[in-house]
Amino acid sequence: SFPSSRMVVCGECGSGLQAEPAIYSAHQLWHEGHFKCRGCTRIIHEDEQYALVMDEDGCPKEVSQCEPYSLCRKCFEQRSSVKCHGCSRGIVSTRYVEAGGRMWHSYCFVCAFCQLEVADSYVHDEDGRPLHSICFLDRATKAAIVDEGARLAI
């Protein structure tokens, strides 16, 4: 004899899932339009990135076991405690740069002068932004010429 089959229900509406498209996440199945971000309540589609999150404070005392909940990428970035120095959004990927005591998305770590990616040697400007060494010298040279020109005009 076969074991009794129990009905599989949607994590949002509680109605049974038949032979229809569904999303599996957080140990549950969801109707396609019922899988939502807990932060903004927007529907998360199957091909979107999202995060499963557990509350930092732990489970409420009346709950014996915490279940993770979903956050869309935007809500997860907003709640991230590590912010990019370049764009101020949360850093949620493993691709980042740590420089000058600050964290950056790898795509935000660009030269403040030429806007090209900084890979090897660099210096920081007065605001802590990276500059290629050659761009720093180019900028300093241009500033000296302008400064010298201003002095001569007086």
PDB file of C-alpha atoms in Angstrom:
ATOM      1  CA  SER A   1       0.000   0.000   0.000  1.00  0.00           C
ATOM      2  CA  PHE A   2       1.082   3.541  -0.699  1.00  0.00           C
ATOM      3  CA  PRO A   3       1.525   6.062   2.084  1.00  0.00           C
ATOM      4  CA  SER A   4      -1.319   8.519   2.339  1.00  0.00           C
ATOM      5  CA  SER A   5      -0.639  11.597   0.312  1.00  0.00           C
ATOM      6  CA  ARG A   6      -1.215  14.895   1.987  1.00  0.00           C
ATOM      7  CA  MET A   7      -2.289  17.915   0.050  1.00  0.00           C
ATOM      8  CA  VAL A   8       0.433  20.422  -0.819  1.00  0.00           C
ATOM      9  CA  VAL A   9      -0.747  23.960  -0.138  1.00  0.00           C
ATOM     10  CA  CYS A  10       0.458  27.430  -1.133  1.00  0.00           C
ATOM     11  CA  GLY A  11       2.490  29.230   1.554  1.00  0.00           C
ATOM     12  CA  GLU A  12       0.471  32.416   0.951  1.00  0.00           C
ATOM     13  CA  CYS A  13      -3.175  31.509   0.401  1.00  0.00           C
ATOM     14  CA  GLY A  14      -3.282  28.014   1.874  1.00  0.00           C
ATOM     15  CA  SER A  15      -5.181  26.533  -1.065  1.00  0.00           C
ATOM     16  CA  GLY A  16      -4.064  23.289  -2.642  1.00  0.00           C
ATOM     17  CA  LEU A  17      -1.531  23.191  -5.442  1.00  0.00           C
ATOM     18  CA  GLN A  18      -2.487  20.891  -8.270  1.00  0.00           C
ATOM     19  CA  ALA A  19      -0.588  20.311 -11.496  1.00  0.00           C
ATOM     20  CA  GLU A  20       0.242  24.006 -11.956  1.00  0.00           C
ATOM     21  CA  PRO A  21       3.381  26.154 -11.965  1.00  0.00           C
ATOM     22  CA  ALA A  22       4.713  26.861  -8.475  1.00  0.00           C
ATOM     23  CA  ILE A  23       7.790  28.300  -6.784  1.00  0.00           C
ATOM     24  CA  TYR A  24       9.616  26.374  -4.060  1.00  0.00           C
ATOM     25  CA  SER A  25      11.298  28.522  -1.424  1.00  0.00           C
ATOM     26  CA  ALA A  26      11.629  28.673   2.363  1.00  0.00           C
ATOM     27  CA  HIS A  27      10.579  25.006   2.633  1.00  0.00           C
ATOM     28  CA  GLN A  28       7.221  25.718   0.996  1.00  0.00           C
ATOM     29  CA  LEU A  29       5.528  25.865  -2.386  1.00  0.00           C
ATOM     30  CA  TRP A  30       3.842  29.031  -3.582  1.00  0.00           C
ATOM     31  CA  HIS A  31       1.488  29.826  -6.447  1.00  0.00           C
ATOM     32  CA  GLU A  32       3.489  31.857  -8.975  1.00  0.00           C
ATOM     33  CA  GLY A  33       1.734  35.129  -8.137  1.00  0.00           C
ATOM     34  CA  HIS A  34       1.757  34.527  -4.378  1.00  0.00           C
ATOM     35  CA  PHE A  35       5.487  34.493  -3.623  1.00  0.00           C
ATOM     36  CA  LYS A  36       6.090  38.015  -2.255  1.00  0.00           C
ATOM     37  CA  CYS A  37       8.775  40.129  -0.623  1.00  0.00           C
ATOM     38  CA  ARG A  38       8.070  40.620   3.072  1.00  0.00           C
ATOM     39  CA  GLY A  39       9.581  44.123   2.889  1.00  0.00           C
ATOM     40  CA  CYS A  40       7.637  45.741   0.037  1.00  0.00           C
ATOM     41  CA  THR A  41       5.019  42.997  -0.638  1.00  0.00           C
ATOM     42  CA  ARG A  42       5.897  43.026  -4.340  1.00  0.00           C
ATOM     43  CA  ILE A  43       5.535  39.691  -6.143  1.00  0.00           C
ATOM     44  CA  ILE A  44       8.883  37.945  -6.656  1.00  0.00           C
ATOM     45  CA  HIS A  45       8.985  36.121  -9.973  1.00  0.00           C
ATOM     46  CA  GLU A  46      10.766  32.819 -10.505  1.00  0.00           C
ATOM     47  CA  ASP A  47      13.684  34.335 -12.454  1.00  0.00           C
ATOM     48  CA  GLU A  48      14.388  37.162  -9.964  1.00  0.00           C
ATOM     49  CA  GLN A  49      17.081  37.213  -7.305  1.00  0.00           C
ATOM     50  CA  TYR A  50      15.863  37.273  -3.726  1.00  0.00           C
ATOM     51  CA  ALA A  51      17.209  36.481  -0.280  1.00  0.00           C
ATOM     52  CA  LEU A  52      15.949  34.188   2.448  1.00  0.00           C
ATOM     53  CA  VAL A  53      16.396  35.989   5.749  1.00  0.00           C
ATOM     54  CA  MET A  54      16.123  35.037   9.410  1.00  0.00           C
ATOM     55  CA  ASP A  55      15.457  37.797  11.944  1.00  0.00           C
ATOM     56  CA  GLU A  56      18.640  38.855  13.755  1.00  0.00           C
ATOM     57  CA  ASP A  57      16.782  39.038  17.061  1.00  0.00           C
ATOM     58  CA  GLY A  58      15.833  35.374  16.779  1.00  0.00           C
ATOM     59  CA  CYS A  59      12.395  33.867  17.050  1.00  0.00           C
ATOM     60  CA  PRO A  60       9.602  35.338  19.116  1.00  0.00           C
ATOM     61  CA  LYS A  61       9.211  33.341  22.338  1.00  0.00           C
ATOM     62  CA  GLU A  62       5.816  31.989  21.323  1.00  0.00           C
ATOM     63  CA  VAL A  63       7.247  30.464  18.135  1.00  0.00           C
ATOM     64  CA  SER A  64       9.112  27.192  18.541  1.00  0.00           C
ATOM     65  CA  GLN A  65      10.910  27.275  15.191  1.00  0.00           C
ATOM     66  CA  CYS A  66      11.692  30.276  12.999  1.00  0.00           C
ATOM     67  CA  GLU A  67      11.075  30.089   9.293  1.00  0.00           C
ATOM     68  CA  PRO A  68      13.100  32.187   6.884  1.00  0.00           C
ATOM     69  CA  TYR A  69      11.248  34.809   4.892  1.00  0.00           C
ATOM     70  CA  SER A  70      11.931  36.295   1.484  1.00  0.00           C
ATOM     71  CA  LEU A  71      13.135  39.772   0.559  1.00  0.00           C
ATOM     72  CA  CYS A  72      13.537  41.070  -2.979  1.00  0.00           C
ATOM     73  CA  ARG A  73      17.028  42.239  -3.910  1.00  0.00           C
ATOM     74  CA  LYS A  74      16.157  45.930  -3.439  1.00  0.00           C
ATOM     75  CA  CYS A  75      14.763  45.429   0.085  1.00  0.00           C
ATOM     76  CA  PHE A  76      17.704  43.218   1.017  1.00  0.00           C
ATOM     77  CA  GLU A  77      20.165  45.895  -0.190  1.00  0.00           C
ATOM     78  CA  GLN A  78      18.328  48.548   1.839  1.00  0.00           C
ATOM     79  CA  ARG A  79      18.536  46.421   5.005  1.00  0.00           C
ATOM     80  CA  SER A  80      22.184  45.495   4.482  1.00  0.00           C
ATOM     81  CA  SER A  81      24.404  47.017   7.143  1.00  0.00           C
ATOM     82  CA  VAL A  82      27.405  47.140   4.783  1.00  0.00           C
ATOM     83  CA  LYS A  83      27.030  50.104   2.417  1.00  0.00           C
ATOM     84  CA  CYS A  84      29.076  50.896  -0.672  1.00  0.00           C
ATOM     85  CA  HIS A  85      31.121  54.093  -0.351  1.00  0.00           C
ATOM     86  CA  GLY A  86      30.547  54.776  -4.048  1.00  0.00           C
ATOM     87  CA  CYS A  87      26.752  54.486  -4.354  1.00  0.00           C
ATOM     88  CA  SER A  88      25.544  54.100  -0.725  1.00  0.00           C
ATOM     89  CA  ARG A  89      23.519  50.980  -1.581  1.00  0.00           C
ATOM     90  CA  GLY A  90      23.941  47.804   0.424  1.00  0.00           C
ATOM     91  CA  ILE A  91      26.624  45.321  -0.560  1.00  0.00           C
ATOM     92  CA  VAL A  92      24.982  41.936  -0.904  1.00  0.00           C
ATOM     93  CA  SER A  93      27.251  40.070  -3.285  1.00  0.00           C
ATOM     94  CA  THR A  94      30.630  38.472  -2.754  1.00  0.00           C
ATOM     95  CA  ARG A  95      32.152  40.758  -5.394  1.00  0.00           C
ATOM     96  CA  TYR A  96      33.340  43.835  -3.544  1.00  0.00           C
ATOM     97  CA  VAL A  97      36.509  45.836  -2.932  1.00  0.00           C
ATOM     98  CA  GLU A  98      37.813  46.909   0.462  1.00  0.00           C
ATOM     99  CA  ALA A  99      40.092  49.931   0.200  1.00  0.00           C
ATOM    100  CA  GLY A 100      41.041  52.749   2.507  1.00  0.00           C
ATOM    101  CA  GLY A 101      38.907  51.299   5.282  1.00  0.00           C
ATOM    102  CA  ARG A 102      35.798  51.468   3.087  1.00  0.00           C
ATOM    103  CA  MET A 103      33.743  48.936   1.149  1.00  0.00           C
ATOM    104  CA  TRP A 104      32.813  49.328  -2.519  1.00  0.00           C
ATOM    105  CA  HIS A 105      30.868  47.334  -5.091  1.00  0.00           C
ATOM    106  CA  SER A 106      33.499  46.174  -7.567  1.00  0.00           C
ATOM    107  CA  TYR A 107      31.699  48.145 -10.324  1.00  0.00           C
ATOM    108  CA  CYS A 108      31.670  51.312  -8.159  1.00  0.00           C
ATOM    109  CA  PHE A 109      35.415  51.228  -7.483  1.00  0.00           C
ATOM    110  CA  VAL A 110      36.327  53.502 -10.410  1.00  0.00           C
ATOM    111  CA  CYS A 111      38.741  56.369 -10.823  1.00  0.00           C
ATOM    112  CA  ALA A 112      37.145  59.666  -9.775  1.00  0.00           C
ATOM    113  CA  PHE A 113      38.956  61.395 -12.659  1.00  0.00           C
ATOM    114  CA  CYS A 114      38.544  59.103 -15.703  1.00  0.00           C
ATOM    115  CA  GLN A 115      35.693  56.863 -14.430  1.00  0.00           C
ATOM    116  CA  LEU A 116      37.501  53.673 -15.507  1.00  0.00           C
ATOM    117  CA  GLU A 117      37.829  50.645 -13.242  1.00  0.00           C
ATOM    118  CA  VAL A 118      40.666  50.778 -10.741  1.00  0.00           C
ATOM    119  CA  ALA A 119      42.463  47.451 -10.594  1.00  0.00           C
ATOM    120  CA  ASP A 120      46.028  47.898  -9.385  1.00  0.00           C
ATOM    121  CA  SER A 121      47.818  50.945  -8.033  1.00  0.00           C
ATOM    122  CA  TYR A 122      45.778  53.924  -6.984  1.00  0.00           C
ATOM    123  CA  VAL A 123      45.719  56.867  -4.599  1.00  0.00           C
ATOM    124  CA  HIS A 124      42.802  58.489  -2.782  1.00  0.00           C
ATOM    125  CA  ASP A 125      41.613  62.024  -3.418  1.00  0.00           C
ATOM    126  CA  GLU A 126      40.628  64.386  -0.595  1.00  0.00           C
ATOM    127  CA  ASP A 127      37.137  62.782  -0.439  1.00  0.00           C
ATOM    128  CA  GLY A 128      38.496  59.234  -0.183  1.00  0.00           C
ATOM    129  CA  ARG A 129      37.649  58.330  -3.784  1.00  0.00           C
ATOM    130  CA  PRO A 130      40.166  56.226  -5.738  1.00  0.00           C
ATOM    131  CA  LEU A 131      42.278  57.724  -8.511  1.00  0.00           C
ATOM    132  CA  HIS A 132      44.677  55.982 -10.863  1.00  0.00           C
ATOM    133  CA  SER A 133      48.186  57.210 -10.041  1.00  0.00           C
ATOM    134  CA  ILE A 134      48.554  58.674 -13.542  1.00  0.00           C
ATOM    135  CA  CYS A 135      45.169  60.435 -13.261  1.00  0.00           C
ATOM    136  CA  PHE A 136      46.215  61.883  -9.906  1.00  0.00           C
ATOM    137  CA  LEU A 137      49.381  63.311 -11.474  1.00  0.00           C
ATOM    138  CA  ASP A 138      47.427  64.579 -14.498  1.00  0.00           C
ATOM    139  CA  ARG A 139      44.849  66.250 -12.230  1.00  0.00           C
ATOM    140  CA  ALA A 140      47.558  67.753  -9.999  1.00  0.00           C
ATOM    141  CA  THR A 141      49.402  69.093 -13.061  1.00  0.00           C
ATOM    142  CA  LYS A 142      46.250  70.691 -14.487  1.00  0.00           C
ATOM    143  CA  ALA A 143      45.387  72.195 -11.101  1.00  0.00           C
ATOM    144  CA  ALA A 144      48.913  73.650 -10.812  1.00  0.00           C
ATOM    145  CA  ILE A 145      48.632  75.187 -14.306  1.00  0.00           C
ATOM    146  CA  VAL A 146      45.254  76.745 -13.478  1.00  0.00           C
ATOM    147  CA  ASP A 147      46.563  77.980 -10.129  1.00  0.00           C
ATOM    148  CA  GLU A 148      49.684  79.447 -11.738  1.00  0.00           C
ATOM    149  CA  GLY A 149      47.575  81.077 -14.480  1.00  0.00           C
ATOM    150  CA  ALA A 150      45.293  82.659 -11.874  1.00  0.00           C
ATOM    151  CA  ARG A 151      48.296  84.084 -10.022  1.00  0.00           C
ATOM    152  CA  LEU A 152      49.747  85.564 -13.216  1.00  0.00           C
ATOM    153  CA  ALA A 153      46.453  87.234 -14.130  1.00  0.00           C
ATOM    154  CA  ILE A 154      46.315  89.199 -10.868  1.00  0.00           C
TER     155      ILE A 154
END
